[in-house]
PDB file of C-alpha atoms in Angstrom:
ATOM      1  CA  UNK A   1     -18.313-232.365  16.703  1.00  0.00           C
ATOM      2  CA  UNK A   2     -21.419-230.209  16.489  1.00  0.00           C
ATOM      3  CA  UNK A   3     -21.515-226.733  15.111  1.00  0.00           C
ATOM      4  CA  UNK A   4     -23.888-223.918  14.555  1.00  0.00           C
ATOM      5  CA  UNK A   5     -24.998-223.094  11.068  1.00  0.00           C
ATOM      6  CA  UNK A   6     -23.486-219.752  10.014  1.00  0.00           C
ATOM      7  CA  UNK A   7     -26.821-218.566   8.636  1.00  0.00           C
ATOM      8  CA  UNK A   8     -30.401-219.681   8.673  1.00  0.00           C
ATOM      9  CA  UNK A   9     -30.809-221.638   5.458  1.00  0.00           C
ATOM     10  CA  UNK A  10     -34.584-221.444   5.117  1.00  0.00           C
ATOM     11  CA  UNK A  11     -37.261-218.889   5.851  1.00  0.00           C
ATOM     12  CA  UNK A  12     -38.971-219.373   9.195  1.00  0.00           C
ATOM     13  CA  UNK A  13     -42.406-220.939   9.092  1.00  0.00           C
ATOM     14  CA  UNK A  14     -45.415-219.454  10.855  1.00  0.00           C
ATOM     15  CA  UNK A  15     -44.905-221.905  13.723  1.00  0.00           C
ATOM     16  CA  UNK A  16     -41.196-221.130  13.983  1.00  0.00           C
ATOM     17  CA  UNK A  17     -41.858-217.385  14.055  1.00  0.00           C
ATOM     18  CA  UNK A  18     -44.447-217.859  16.814  1.00  0.00           C
ATOM     19  CA  UNK A  19     -42.039-220.026  18.803  1.00  0.00           C
ATOM     20  CA  UNK A  20     -39.333-217.351  18.525  1.00  0.00           C
ATOM     21  CA  UNK A  21     -41.753-214.744  19.871  1.00  0.00           C
ATOM     22  CA  UNK A  22     -42.621-216.985  22.816  1.00  0.00           C
ATOM     23  CA  UNK A  23     -38.905-217.505  23.490  1.00  0.00           C
ATOM     24  CA  UNK A  24     -38.335-213.762  23.585  1.00  0.00           C
ATOM     25  CA  UNK A  25     -41.010-213.389  26.275  1.00  0.00           C
ATOM     26  CA  UNK A  26     -39.007-215.748  28.510  1.00  0.00           C
ATOM     27  CA  UNK A  27     -35.637-214.424  27.355  1.00  0.00           C
ATOM     28  CA  UNK A  28     -34.645-217.739  25.807  1.00  0.00           C
ATOM     29  CA  UNK A  29     -32.117-217.579  22.983  1.00  0.00           C
ATOM     30  CA  UNK A  30     -32.132-220.900  21.170  1.00  0.00           C
ATOM     31  CA  UNK A  31     -29.859-221.382  18.193  1.00  0.00           C
ATOM     32  CA  UNK A  32     -31.695-221.617  14.875  1.00  0.00           C
ATOM     33  CA  UNK A  33     -31.033-224.316  12.294  1.00  0.00           C
ATOM     34  CA  UNK A  34     -28.491-226.010  14.545  1.00  0.00           C
ATOM     35  CA  UNK A  35     -26.473-228.683  12.751  1.00  0.00           C
ATOM     36  CA  UNK A  36     -26.080-231.510  15.245  1.00  0.00           C
ATOM     37  CA  UNK A  37     -24.689-234.469  13.329  1.00  0.00           C
ATOM     38  CA  UNK A  38     -21.888-233.724  10.872  1.00  0.00           C
ATOM     39  CA  UNK A  39     -21.246-234.994   8.270  1.00  0.00           C
ATOM     40  CA  UNK A  40     -25.031-235.382   7.904  1.00  0.00           C
ATOM     41  CA  UNK A  41     -26.804-232.186   6.955  1.00  0.00           C
ATOM     42  CA  UNK A  42     -29.467-232.600   9.618  1.00  0.00           C
ATOM     43  CA  UNK A  43     -30.453-229.504  11.527  1.00  0.00           C
ATOM     44  CA  UNK A  44     -32.794-228.818  14.389  1.00  0.00           C
ATOM     45  CA  UNK A  45     -35.222-225.922  13.999  1.00  0.00           C
ATOM     46  CA  UNK A  46     -34.093-224.711  17.440  1.00  0.00           C
ATOM     47  CA  UNK A  47     -31.512-225.969  19.889  1.00  0.00           C
ATOM     48  CA  UNK A  48     -30.027-225.263  23.267  1.00  0.00           C
ATOM     49  CA  UNK A  49     -26.712-227.040  22.572  1.00  0.00           C
ATOM     50  CA  UNK A  50     -25.331-226.621  26.088  1.00  0.00           C
ATOM     51  CA  UNK A  51     -28.360-228.564  27.406  1.00  0.00           C
ATOM     52  CA  UNK A  52     -28.644-230.879  24.372  1.00  0.00           C
ATOM     53  CA  UNK A  53     -32.293-229.871  23.990  1.00  0.00           C
ATOM     54  CA  UNK A  54     -33.778-229.570  20.506  1.00  0.00           C
ATOM     55  CA  UNK A  55     -37.139-228.270  19.342  1.00  0.00           C
ATOM     56  CA  UNK A  56     -38.726-229.185  16.024  1.00  0.00           C
ATOM     57  CA  UNK A  57     -41.789-227.360  14.714  1.00  0.00           C
ATOM     58  CA  UNK A  58     -43.484-229.745  12.307  1.00  0.00           C
ATOM     59  CA  UNK A  59     -45.327-228.056   9.489  1.00  0.00           C
ATOM     60  CA  UNK A  60     -47.876-229.461   7.081  1.00  0.00           C
ATOM     61  CA  UNK A  61     -49.420-231.846   9.574  1.00  0.00           C
ATOM     62  CA  UNK A  62     -52.943-231.117   8.313  1.00  0.00           C
ATOM     63  CA  UNK A  63     -52.107-230.647   4.646  1.00  0.00           C
ATOM     64  CA  UNK A  64     -50.297-233.879   3.774  1.00  0.00           C
ATOM     65  CA  UNK A  65     -46.947-232.160   4.174  1.00  0.00           C
ATOM     66  CA  UNK A  66     -43.527-233.794   3.989  1.00  0.00           C
ATOM     67  CA  UNK A  67     -43.495-234.756   7.667  1.00  0.00           C
ATOM     68  CA  UNK A  68     -46.662-236.838   7.357  1.00  0.00           C
ATOM     69  CA  UNK A  69     -45.935-238.729   4.131  1.00  0.00           C
ATOM     70  CA  UNK A  70     -44.053-242.032   4.050  1.00  0.00           C
ATOM     71  CA  UNK A  71     -40.554-241.063   2.909  1.00  0.00           C
ATOM     72  CA  UNK A  72     -40.409-237.772   4.812  1.00  0.00           C
ATOM     73  CA  UNK A  73     -41.747-239.404   7.956  1.00  0.00           C
ATOM     74  CA  UNK A  74     -39.173-242.184   7.741  1.00  0.00           C
ATOM     75  CA  UNK A  75     -36.306-239.712   7.275  1.00  0.00           C
ATOM     76  CA  UNK A  76     -37.562-237.733  10.289  1.00  0.00           C
ATOM     77  CA  UNK A  77     -37.614-240.881  12.422  1.00  0.00           C
ATOM     78  CA  UNK A  78     -34.015-241.675  11.454  1.00  0.00           C
ATOM     79  CA  UNK A  79     -32.954-238.108  12.299  1.00  0.00           C
ATOM     80  CA  UNK A  80     -34.728-238.051  15.673  1.00  0.00           C
ATOM     81  CA  UNK A  81     -33.544-241.514  16.688  1.00  0.00           C
ATOM     82  CA  UNK A  82     -29.958-240.588  15.811  1.00  0.00           C
ATOM     83  CA  UNK A  83     -30.284-237.424  17.886  1.00  0.00           C
ATOM     84  CA  UNK A  84     -31.488-239.425  20.903  1.00  0.00           C
ATOM     85  CA  UNK A  85     -28.610-241.881  20.497  1.00  0.00           C
ATOM     86  CA  UNK A  86     -26.264-238.872  20.558  1.00  0.00           C
ATOM     87  CA  UNK A  87     -27.773-237.749  23.874  1.00  0.00           C
ATOM     88  CA  UNK A  88     -30.236-235.101  22.666  1.00  0.00           C
ATOM     89  CA  UNK A  89     -33.714-234.508  24.054  1.00  0.00           C
ATOM     90  CA  UNK A  90     -35.953-233.722  21.083  1.00  0.00           C
ATOM     91  CA  UNK A  91     -39.303-232.008  21.575  1.00  0.00           C
ATOM     92  CA  UNK A  92     -41.626-231.997  18.563  1.00  0.00           C
ATOM     93  CA  UNK A  93     -44.578-229.649  18.134  1.00  0.00           C
ATOM     94  CA  UNK A  94     -47.071-228.757  15.452  1.00  0.00           C
ATOM     95  CA  UNK A  95     -47.766-225.134  14.563  1.00  0.00           C
ATOM     96  CA  UNK A  96     -51.071-225.361  16.443  1.00  0.00           C
ATOM     97  CA  UNK A  97     -49.307-226.584  19.574  1.00  0.00           C
ATOM     98  CA  UNK A  98     -46.882-223.658  19.329  1.00  0.00           C
ATOM     99  CA  UNK A  99     -49.720-221.164  18.881  1.00  0.00           C
ATOM    100  CA  UNK A 100     -51.611-222.569  21.893  1.00  0.00           C
ATOM    101  CA  UNK A 101     -48.514-222.167  24.076  1.00  0.00           C
ATOM    102  CA  UNK A 102     -47.963-225.887  24.555  1.00  0.00           C
ATOM    103  CA  UNK A 103     -44.486-225.761  23.008  1.00  0.00           C
ATOM    104  CA  UNK A 104     -43.077-222.985  25.161  1.00  0.00           C
ATOM    105  CA  UNK A 105     -44.656-224.535  28.263  1.00  0.00           C
ATOM    106  CA  UNK A 106     -42.971-227.850  27.484  1.00  0.00           C
ATOM    107  CA  UNK A 107     -39.616-226.236  26.776  1.00  0.00           C
ATOM    108  CA  UNK A 108     -39.796-224.200  29.979  1.00  0.00           C
ATOM    109  CA  UNK A 109     -40.603-227.311  32.014  1.00  0.00           C
ATOM    110  CA  UNK A 110     -37.759-229.297  30.481  1.00  0.00           C
ATOM    111  CA  UNK A 111     -35.171-226.533  30.868  1.00  0.00           C
ATOM    112  CA  UNK A 112     -36.199-226.015  34.504  1.00  0.00           C
ATOM    113  CA  UNK A 113     -35.679-229.716  35.183  1.00  0.00           C
ATOM    114  CA  UNK A 114     -32.112-229.778  33.864  1.00  0.00           C
TER     115      UNK A 114
END
């Protein structure tokens, strides 16, 4: 069973805030911090649960952040592979990709195809 988190548990990053603004332009209303794999505590940054589409905005890609170091990278791979095995489509973007519009373009294309 999947469920929505009752509240956003972390402050939105610069990339997440930009992605939300882009979503508003196209009147998309993704769920934030969507918990997709109970009892694990994994959450997607954004999700369209009815379509099983998830969006992750990866921070720290140019500053040796958690997502680019060994342990954090390995945990991310486990999370994303589990999501795919559960039938999710997971789109991953850096903050730069979000700011250039690549993320919203990709999400729009995927949602149109479903």
